[in-house]
Coordinates of C-alpha atoms in Angstrom, one line a residue:
Chain A
M37 CA 15.4 0.4 39.8
N38 CA 13.5 -3.2 40.1
S39 CA 10.1 -1.5 39.7
L40 CA 11.4 0.2 36.6
R41 CA 12.8 -3.1 35.3
R42 CA 9.6 -4.6 36.1
N43 CA 7.6 -1.9 34.2
F44 CA 10.0 -2.1 31.3
L45 CA 9.1 -5.9 31.0
A46 CA 5.3 -5.2 31.4
G47 CA 5.8 -2.8 28.6
I48 CA 7.2 -5.3 26.3
A49 CA 4.8 -8.0 27.3
G50 CA 2.1 -5.5 26.4
A51 CA 3.6 -4.8 23.2
L52 CA 3.9 -8.3 22.3
W53 CA 0.2 -8.9 23.3
L54 CA -0.7 -6.0 20.7
A55 CA 1.5 -7.7 18.0
T56 CA -0.1 -11.2 18.4
L57 CA -3.6 -9.6 18.8
P58 CA -5.5 -11.3 15.9
A59 CA -6.8 -9.2 13.2
L60 CA -10.2 -7.9 14.0
A61 CA -12.3 -10.8 14.0
E62 CA -14.4 -10.9 10.7
D63 CA -15.4 -14.6 10.3
K64 CA -16.9 -14.0 6.9
F65 CA -14.9 -12.1 4.3
I66 CA -13.4 -12.3 0.8
V67 CA -10.5 -10.8 -0.8
V68 CA -11.0 -9.1 -4.3
S69 CA -8.3 -7.9 -6.3
S70 CA -9.4 -5.3 -8.5
T71 CA -8.2 -2.1 -10.5
T72 CA -7.3 1.1 -9.2
S73 CA -10.1 2.8 -11.4
T74 CA -12.9 0.9 -9.5
E75 CA -11.5 1.7 -6.2
Q76 CA -10.3 5.4 -6.7
S77 CA -13.4 6.3 -8.6
G78 CA -15.3 5.5 -5.4
L79 CA -17.4 2.8 -7.1
F80 CA -16.5 0.0 -4.3
G81 CA -17.2 2.8 -1.7
H82 CA -20.8 2.9 -3.0
L83 CA -21.5 -0.9 -4.0
L84 CA -19.9 -2.8 -1.1
P85 CA -22.2 -1.4 1.8
S86 CA -25.4 -2.8 0.3
F87 CA -23.6 -6.4 -0.4
E88 CA -22.1 -6.3 3.0
K89 CA -25.3 -5.5 4.6
K90 CA -27.3 -8.2 2.5
T91 CA -25.2 -11.0 3.1
G92 CA -23.0 -10.1 6.0
I93 CA -19.8 -10.9 3.8
K94 CA -17.1 -8.3 4.1
V95 CA -15.2 -7.5 1.0
R96 CA -11.6 -6.6 1.4
V97 CA -10.5 -4.9 -1.9
V98 CA -7.0 -4.9 -3.0
A99 CA -6.6 -2.3 -5.9
L100 CA -3.8 -2.6 -8.4
G101 CA -3.3 -2.6 -12.2
T102 CA -5.3 -5.2 -13.9
G103 CA -2.0 -7.2 -14.9
Q104 CA -1.0 -7.1 -11.0
A105 CA -4.6 -7.8 -9.9
L106 CA -4.7 -10.9 -12.3
D107 CA -1.2 -12.2 -10.9
M108 CA -2.7 -12.0 -7.3
G109 CA -5.5 -14.2 -8.5
R110 CA -2.6 -16.6 -10.0
R111 CA -0.9 -16.8 -6.9
G112 CA -4.1 -17.5 -5.0
D113 CA -4.0 -14.4 -3.0
A114 CA -7.5 -13.4 -3.9
D115 CA -10.8 -15.0 -4.1
V116 CA -12.1 -13.0 -6.8
V117 CA -10.7 -11.0 -9.4
F118 CA -12.4 -7.7 -10.9
V119 CA -10.7 -6.2 -13.7
H120 CA -10.9 -4.7 -17.3
D121 CA -8.5 -6.5 -19.8
K122 CA -10.7 -8.8 -21.8
A123 CA -7.7 -10.7 -23.6
A124 CA -5.9 -10.9 -20.5
E125 CA -8.9 -12.2 -18.6
E126 CA -9.8 -14.9 -21.3
K127 CA -6.3 -15.8 -21.0
F128 CA -6.6 -16.1 -17.2
V129 CA -9.6 -18.5 -17.4
T130 CA -8.3 -20.5 -20.3
E131 CA -5.1 -21.2 -18.3
G132 CA -7.3 -22.4 -15.6
F133 CA -6.7 -19.9 -12.9
G134 CA -10.4 -18.6 -13.0
V135 CA -13.6 -20.4 -13.3
E136 CA -15.7 -18.5 -15.6
R137 CA -15.7 -14.8 -16.7
K138 CA -18.7 -12.7 -16.4
E139 CA -19.3 -9.4 -18.0
V140 CA -20.2 -6.6 -15.3
M141 CA -20.1 -3.1 -16.6
Y142 CA -18.5 -0.9 -18.8
N143 CA -17.2 2.6 -19.2
D144 CA -15.1 4.4 -21.6
F145 CA -11.8 5.7 -22.1
V146 CA -11.0 9.4 -22.7
L147 CA -8.1 11.0 -24.0
I148 CA -7.2 14.0 -21.5
G149 CA -4.8 16.7 -22.9
P150 CA -3.8 20.4 -21.8
K151 CA -6.2 23.2 -22.8
A152 CA -3.4 24.5 -24.9
D153 CA -3.8 21.5 -27.0
P154 CA -0.4 21.6 -28.9
A155 CA -1.5 18.7 -31.3
G156 CA -4.6 20.4 -32.3
I157 CA -7.0 17.5 -31.4
A158 CA -9.5 18.7 -29.2
G159 CA -13.0 18.1 -29.9
G160 CA -12.2 15.1 -32.1
K161 CA -13.8 11.7 -31.8
D162 CA -11.3 9.6 -33.6
I163 CA -8.8 8.3 -31.1
L164 CA -6.5 6.8 -33.8
D165 CA -6.5 10.0 -35.6
A166 CA -5.7 11.9 -32.3
L167 CA -2.8 9.5 -31.4
R168 CA -1.2 9.9 -34.9
K169 CA -1.2 13.8 -34.7
I170 CA 0.4 13.7 -31.1
E171 CA 3.1 11.6 -32.3
A172 CA 3.6 13.8 -35.5
A173 CA 3.6 17.0 -33.2
K174 CA 5.8 15.3 -30.6
A175 CA 3.5 16.4 -27.9
P176 CA 4.2 15.3 -24.5
F177 CA 2.3 12.1 -23.7
V178 CA 2.2 10.2 -20.6
S179 CA 1.9 6.5 -20.3
R180 CA 1.0 4.4 -17.6
G181 CA 3.5 1.9 -18.5
D182 CA 2.3 -0.6 -15.4
K183 CA 0.7 -3.4 -17.4
S184 CA -2.6 -2.2 -16.3
G185 CA -5.8 -2.5 -18.4
T186 CA -5.5 1.0 -19.4
H187 CA -1.7 0.5 -20.3
A188 CA -2.9 -2.5 -22.5
A189 CA -5.8 -0.6 -24.3
E190 CA -3.4 2.4 -24.8
L191 CA -0.7 0.0 -26.5
R192 CA -3.5 -1.5 -28.7
Y193 CA -4.6 2.0 -29.8
W194 CA -1.0 2.9 -31.0
K195 CA -0.8 -0.3 -32.6
A196 CA -4.2 0.1 -34.5
A197 CA -3.2 3.7 -35.3
G198 CA 0.0 2.1 -37.2
I199 CA 2.6 3.5 -35.0
D200 CA 5.4 1.5 -33.7
L201 CA 6.1 3.0 -30.5
D202 CA 9.5 1.0 -30.2
K203 CA 10.7 3.2 -33.0
A204 CA 8.6 6.4 -32.3
K205 CA 9.4 6.6 -28.8
G206 CA 11.4 9.6 -27.6
P207 CA 11.6 12.1 -25.0
W208 CA 8.0 13.3 -25.9
Y209 CA 6.5 9.7 -24.6
R210 CA 6.8 9.4 -20.9
D211 CA 6.6 5.9 -19.4
T212 CA 5.6 6.5 -15.7
G213 CA 5.1 3.0 -14.6
S214 CA 2.4 4.1 -12.4
G215 CA -1.2 4.0 -11.5
M216 CA -3.9 6.0 -12.9
G217 CA -4.0 8.7 -10.4
P218 CA -0.2 9.3 -10.3
A219 CA 0.1 9.1 -13.8
L220 CA -2.7 12.0 -14.1
N221 CA -0.6 13.8 -11.4
A222 CA 2.4 13.6 -13.7
A223 CA 0.5 14.5 -17.0
A224 CA -1.2 17.5 -14.9
S225 CA 2.4 19.0 -14.2
M226 CA 3.8 18.2 -17.4
D227 CA 0.8 19.6 -19.6
A228 CA 0.8 16.2 -21.4
Y229 CA -1.5 14.0 -23.2
I230 CA -2.9 10.8 -21.2
L231 CA -5.4 8.1 -21.7
A232 CA -7.5 7.5 -18.6
D233 CA -10.8 5.9 -17.7
R234 CA -13.6 8.1 -17.1
G235 CA -14.4 7.1 -13.8
T236 CA -10.9 8.0 -12.6
W237 CA -11.0 11.2 -14.5
L238 CA -14.3 12.4 -13.0
S239 CA -13.4 11.8 -9.5
F240 CA -9.7 13.1 -10.0
K241 CA -9.2 16.4 -8.3
N242 CA -5.7 17.7 -9.1
R243 CA -6.6 18.7 -12.8
A244 CA -4.5 21.8 -13.3
E245 CA -4.7 22.6 -17.3
L246 CA -6.1 19.3 -18.0
T247 CA -9.4 18.6 -20.0
V248 CA -11.1 16.1 -22.0
V249 CA -10.0 16.2 -25.6
V250 CA -11.2 13.2 -27.4
E251 CA -14.1 11.0 -26.4
G252 CA -17.1 9.1 -27.6
D253 CA -15.2 7.0 -30.0
K254 CA -16.7 3.5 -30.1
S255 CA -13.2 1.8 -29.9
L256 CA -12.8 3.6 -26.5
F257 CA -15.2 1.2 -24.8
N258 CA -13.8 -0.3 -21.7
Q259 CA -15.4 -3.6 -20.5
Y260 CA -15.0 -5.2 -16.8
G261 CA -15.2 -8.6 -15.9
V262 CA -15.5 -10.7 -12.8
M263 CA -14.2 -14.1 -12.1
L264 CA -13.8 -16.5 -9.4
V265 CA -10.2 -17.7 -8.6
N266 CA -10.3 -21.6 -9.6
P267 CA -10.7 -23.5 -6.2
A268 CA -9.2 -26.5 -8.1
K269 CA -5.8 -24.4 -8.2
H270 CA -6.0 -23.0 -5.0
A271 CA -8.1 -25.1 -2.4
H272 CA -8.3 -22.5 0.1
V273 CA -10.4 -20.0 -2.2
K274 CA -13.7 -19.2 -0.5
K275 CA -15.7 -20.7 -3.2
E276 CA -19.2 -19.9 -1.9
L277 CA -18.6 -16.6 -0.6
G278 CA -16.8 -15.5 -3.7
Q279 CA -19.6 -16.8 -5.9
Q280 CA -22.3 -14.9 -3.9
F281 CA -20.4 -11.8 -4.4
I282 CA -20.1 -12.4 -8.3
D283 CA -23.9 -13.4 -8.5
W284 CA -24.9 -10.5 -6.6
V285 CA -22.8 -8.2 -8.9
V286 CA -24.8 -9.2 -11.9
S287 CA -28.2 -9.6 -10.1
S288 CA -30.4 -6.8 -11.1
E289 CA -30.0 -5.3 -7.6
G290 CA -26.1 -5.2 -8.0
Q291 CA -26.6 -4.1 -11.6
Q292 CA -29.0 -1.1 -10.4
S293 CA -26.5 -0.2 -7.8
I294 CA -23.6 0.2 -10.3
A295 CA -25.8 2.3 -12.6
D296 CA -26.8 4.6 -9.4
Y297 CA -23.2 5.6 -8.7
K298 CA -22.8 9.2 -10.1
I299 CA -20.4 12.0 -9.5
G300 CA -21.7 15.5 -10.2
G301 CA -24.9 14.1 -11.7
Q302 CA -22.5 12.0 -14.3
Q303 CA -22.8 8.2 -14.1
L304 CA -19.5 6.6 -14.2
F305 CA -20.2 2.9 -15.0
F306 CA -22.7 1.3 -17.1
P307 CA -24.2 -2.0 -16.1
N308 CA -24.3 -4.6 -18.9
A309 CA -24.1 -8.2 -17.3
K310 CA -25.7 -10.7 -19.5
R311 CA -28.4 -12.9 -17.3
Chain B
M134 CA 0.6 28.3 -1.6
S135 CA -3.1 28.0 -1.7
T136 CA -2.6 24.2 -1.4
L137 CA -0.7 24.6 1.7
V138 CA -3.2 26.6 3.4
D139 CA -5.9 24.4 2.5
S140 CA -4.1 21.4 4.1
L141 CA -3.3 23.2 7.1
Q142 CA -7.2 24.1 7.4
A143 CA -8.0 20.3 6.2
A144 CA -5.5 18.9 9.0
A145 CA -7.0 21.2 11.7
G146 CA -10.6 19.7 10.6
L147 CA -9.4 16.4 10.5
I148 CA -8.1 16.5 14.1
T149 CA -10.8 18.7 15.6
D150 CA -13.8 16.9 14.2
G151 CA -12.3 13.5 15.4
E152 CA -13.6 11.6 12.3
S153 CA -14.0 7.9 13.5
Q154 CA -12.5 6.6 10.3
L155 CA -9.3 8.7 10.7
A156 CA -9.1 7.2 14.3
G157 CA -9.1 3.8 13.3
I158 CA -6.3 4.4 10.8
V159 CA -4.2 6.3 13.4
I160 CA -4.8 3.4 15.9
L161 CA -3.6 0.8 13.3
S162 CA -0.8 2.7 12.4
L163 CA 0.4 2.7 16.0
R164 CA -0.4 -0.8 16.6
V165 CA 1.6 -1.9 13.7
S166 CA 4.6 0.0 14.2
L167 CA 4.7 -0.1 17.9
S168 CA 4.6 -4.1 17.7
A169 CA 7.1 -3.9 15.0
V170 CA 9.4 -2.0 17.3
S171 CA 8.9 -4.3 20.1
L172 CA 9.8 -7.0 18.2
A173 CA 12.8 -5.6 16.6
A174 CA 14.0 -4.7 20.1
L175 CA 13.6 -8.1 21.4
L176 CA 15.8 -9.3 18.3
G177 CA 17.8 -6.5 17.6
L178 CA 19.0 -5.5 21.2
P179 CA 20.6 -8.7 22.3
L180 CA 22.1 -8.9 18.6
G181 CA 23.8 -5.4 19.1
A182 CA 25.0 -6.6 22.5
L183 CA 26.4 -9.7 21.4
L184 CA 28.1 -7.9 18.4
A185 CA 29.6 -5.1 20.7
V186 CA 30.9 -7.7 23.5
G187 CA 31.2 -11.0 22.0
R188 CA 34.4 -12.1 19.7
F189 CA 33.6 -14.7 17.4
P190 CA 34.6 -15.5 13.7
G191 CA 32.5 -13.6 11.2
R192 CA 31.7 -10.9 13.8
Q193 CA 33.1 -8.1 11.4
T194 CA 31.2 -9.4 8.4
L195 CA 28.0 -9.5 10.4
I196 CA 28.5 -5.8 11.5
I197 CA 29.1 -4.7 8.1
V198 CA 26.0 -6.8 7.0
I199 CA 23.8 -5.1 9.8
N200 CA 25.1 -1.7 9.3
G201 CA 24.4 -2.0 5.6
F202 CA 20.9 -3.5 6.2
M203 CA 20.0 -0.2 7.9
G204 CA 19.3 1.1 4.5
L205 CA 17.2 -1.7 3.3
P206 CA 14.6 -0.4 0.7
P207 CA 11.1 -1.0 2.3
V208 CA 9.8 -2.0 -1.6
V209 CA 12.3 -4.8 -1.6
V210 CA 11.5 -6.0 2.2
G211 CA 8.0 -5.7 1.2
L212 CA 8.5 -8.0 -1.9
L213 CA 10.4 -10.4 -0.1
V214 CA 7.6 -10.6 2.7
Y215 CA 4.8 -10.9 -0.1
L216 CA 6.5 -13.8 -1.7
L217 CA 7.0 -15.8 1.7
L218 CA 3.4 -15.1 2.6
S219 CA 1.7 -15.5 -0.7
R220 CA -0.5 -18.5 -1.1
A221 CA 2.1 -19.6 -3.7
G222 CA 4.9 -19.0 -1.3
P223 CA 6.6 -21.2 1.5
L224 CA 4.3 -19.6 4.4
G225 CA 1.1 -19.5 2.1
T226 CA -0.8 -21.8 4.2
F227 CA -1.1 -19.4 7.2
G228 CA -3.2 -17.0 5.0
L229 CA -1.3 -14.0 6.5
L230 CA -1.0 -11.9 3.4
F231 CA -2.9 -8.5 3.5
T232 CA -3.2 -8.8 7.3
P233 CA -1.8 -6.4 10.2
T234 CA 0.2 -9.4 11.0
A235 CA 2.0 -9.3 7.6
M236 CA 2.7 -5.5 7.8
I237 CA 4.3 -6.0 11.4
V238 CA 6.6 -8.7 10.0
A239 CA 7.8 -6.6 7.5
Q240 CA 8.1 -3.4 9.5
T241 CA 10.3 -5.7 11.9
L242 CA 12.6 -6.8 9.2
L243 CA 13.0 -3.1 8.1
I244 CA 14.1 -2.1 11.5
T245 CA 15.8 -4.7 13.3
P246 CA 19.0 -3.8 11.6
I247 CA 18.7 -0.3 12.6
I248 CA 18.2 -1.1 16.3
A249 CA 20.9 -3.7 16.2
A250 CA 23.3 -1.5 14.6
L251 CA 22.7 1.5 16.8
A252 CA 22.8 -0.7 19.9
R253 CA 26.0 -2.2 19.0
Q254 CA 27.7 1.3 18.6
I255 CA 26.3 2.5 21.9
I256 CA 27.2 -0.7 23.7
A257 CA 30.5 -0.8 22.0
D258 CA 31.3 2.6 23.4
A259 CA 30.2 1.7 26.9
W260 CA 32.2 -1.6 26.7
A261 CA 35.3 0.6 25.8
E262 CA 35.1 2.7 29.0
T263 CA 34.2 -0.2 31.4
H264 CA 35.5 -3.3 30.2
E265 CA 38.5 -3.3 32.4
Q266 CA 36.2 -2.9 35.5
L267 CA 33.8 -5.6 34.3
R268 CA 36.8 -8.1 33.7
S269 CA 38.2 -7.4 36.9
L270 CA 34.8 -8.2 38.5
G271 CA 35.2 -11.6 36.7
A272 CA 32.1 -11.0 34.6
A273 CA 31.3 -13.4 31.7
P274 CA 30.7 -11.9 28.6
W275 CA 27.0 -12.5 28.8
R276 CA 26.9 -11.1 32.0
A277 CA 28.7 -8.1 30.9
A278 CA 26.3 -7.7 27.9
L279 CA 23.2 -7.9 30.2
T280 CA 25.1 -5.3 32.5
L281 CA 25.9 -2.9 29.5
L282 CA 22.3 -3.2 28.1
W283 CA 20.8 -2.1 31.2
D284 CA 23.4 0.7 31.8
T285 CA 22.9 2.3 28.4
R286 CA 19.0 1.8 28.5
F287 CA 18.6 5.7 28.2
S288 CA 20.7 5.7 24.9
L289 CA 19.2 2.6 23.5
F290 CA 15.7 4.1 23.8
T291 CA 16.9 6.7 21.4
A292 CA 17.7 3.8 19.0
L293 CA 14.3 2.2 19.4
L294 CA 12.7 5.9 18.7
A295 CA 14.8 5.8 15.5
G296 CA 13.4 2.5 14.5
F297 CA 10.0 3.6 15.2
G298 CA 10.3 6.6 13.0
R299 CA 11.4 4.5 10.1
A300 CA 8.4 2.1 10.8
A301 CA 5.8 4.7 11.0
A302 CA 7.0 6.6 8.1
E303 CA 7.5 3.9 5.4
V304 CA 5.0 3.1 3.0
G305 CA 6.7 0.7 0.3
A306 CA 6.6 -2.4 2.5
V307 CA 3.1 -2.0 4.0
M308 CA 1.4 -1.1 0.7
I309 CA 2.6 -4.4 -0.7
V310 CA 1.8 -6.8 2.0
G311 CA -1.2 -5.1 3.6
G312 CA -2.8 -4.2 0.3
N313 CA -4.1 -1.0 1.6
I314 CA -7.6 -2.6 2.4
D315 CA -10.1 -0.1 3.6
G316 CA -10.7 -0.7 7.4
V317 CA -8.5 -3.8 7.7
T318 CA -5.0 -2.7 6.4
R319 CA -4.8 1.0 5.5
V320 CA -2.7 3.2 7.6
M321 CA -1.7 6.6 7.8
T322 CA 1.2 6.5 5.0
T323 CA -0.9 4.3 2.5
T324 CA -3.9 6.6 3.1
I325 CA -1.7 9.3 1.9
A326 CA -0.6 7.5 -1.0
L327 CA -4.0 6.8 -1.8
E328 CA -5.2 10.3 -1.7
T329 CA -2.3 11.4 -3.5
S330 CA -3.4 9.0 -6.4
K331 CA -6.8 10.6 -6.3
G332 CA -5.3 13.9 -6.9
D333 CA -6.8 15.2 -3.6
L334 CA -3.3 16.9 -2.6
P335 CA -4.6 19.2 0.0
L336 CA -5.9 16.1 1.9
A337 CA -3.1 14.0 1.4
L338 CA -0.7 16.8 2.8
A339 CA -3.3 17.3 5.4
L340 CA -3.0 13.7 6.5
G341 CA 0.7 13.9 6.6
L342 CA 0.8 16.8 8.8
V343 CA -1.3 14.5 11.1
L344 CA 1.3 12.0 10.8
I345 CA 4.2 14.2 11.4
T346 CA 2.3 15.6 14.5
L347 CA 1.6 12.2 15.9
V348 CA 5.2 11.2 15.7
L349 CA 6.3 14.6 17.2
A350 CA 3.7 14.0 20.0
L351 CA 5.1 10.4 20.6
N352 CA 8.7 11.7 20.5
T353 CA 8.1 14.5 23.0
A354 CA 6.3 11.9 25.4
A355 CA 9.0 9.7 25.1
H356 CA 11.6 12.4 25.8
L357 CA 9.8 13.6 28.9
M358 CA 9.7 9.9 30.2
R359 CA 13.2 9.5 29.7
Q360 CA 14.1 12.7 31.4
W361 CA 11.9 11.7 34.5
A362 CA 13.4 8.1 34.5
M363 CA 16.8 9.6 34.3
R364 CA 16.2 12.0 37.3
R365 CA 14.5 9.2 39.3
Y366 CA 16.6 6.1 38.5
G367 CA 19.8 7.4 36.5

């Protein structure tokens, strides 16, 4: 009985040791809050190894919607914010939470819909016209509804199309409050229309009956920006390491690496940093 | 149907080719959840014994609260720990957010009530059977509590397994406080959520099968150990 009790205590001691074990020692790392589109499209998986190899700085990416990612920066829980909602980003900088916004790359939004195309919009170029037809047909439409960059863009398009969502909303408009992937899963199972960023769409596998119905409209342009969280607000921000990351992303080497990322021969993001 | 078949094949593939990345994720899952169970046991077992044997004002209320907290929503616990550990929060200076430690804290909070409530019930039942005897020996309440903890150890072990199951299976809390960072805080459940987001449903389900297999294997090992110990020491 005593030996069992000893074993039992040894077990607890061992487990405690496990619990207090420090996180794998990585002296140099930064936390980047970013969007699901950059993470789930596989861009970071392609981009970060070259940066980490060159500088020895590990990048820990937390992928959220743009709204949440900016909020993480506001709270000081990230060193760098890498998102896509220009208006929200500029507000972030004006409020003093971010140091300086730099443009990095763009991709575009695409309107996805079922092949059956109940609103009769397939092949069109005009996103506003397409949204009007969806509303008129009361065809199922899935919204992110999560304050992400894509959600903000969707709301801008509805407004520009002259549709007051508060009044027009009905069972056809399905606010899922979820990330790009889960929202696409929902649209696939409901045969609904949905606005998506091209990167996530290209790497998305559970497409079912969905296909691209509207693309190529100039207003579907989707710009990404990067910002260092202001060390004046949060003293622990890793200023030098974070700046090194930003400098690399907008450097010719970083920009080339972004351009090189392709899925099935298609380029997902187009570098356009101003230098 | 084809998805299920794909998943089974993918699961078999994941296990047999011993992908190092998967191994790392599994090890982190085990490390986090086993640590949480150990800490929750240190907190929950004495608390359960105290509630079973002790008589003090507020005891009934505490029992109700602990029982109710068995159903704590992981997302709420995650959010609470997030706000505590965030740089803008009261414990922000330690920089623990998005580390395995934060995940252990969240899971510990989540399963301590489960272990405490189950332990209280187990020990209260044993106390009802033996308290005359223990009293006649003149045992002080804390002494009785210790004796009962030891006497019911095999049943209490099941309470720990219940806690472990809950910890290993939850995703809401670890997603928020861990951030699902590749190679740092990515565990089985957050990987499954990520692959679901990517629309790779067969791979997500395959990872789910790996997780279930793992939990079953651990429970089998625990069961055998318990039987062996009962024969030897029971």
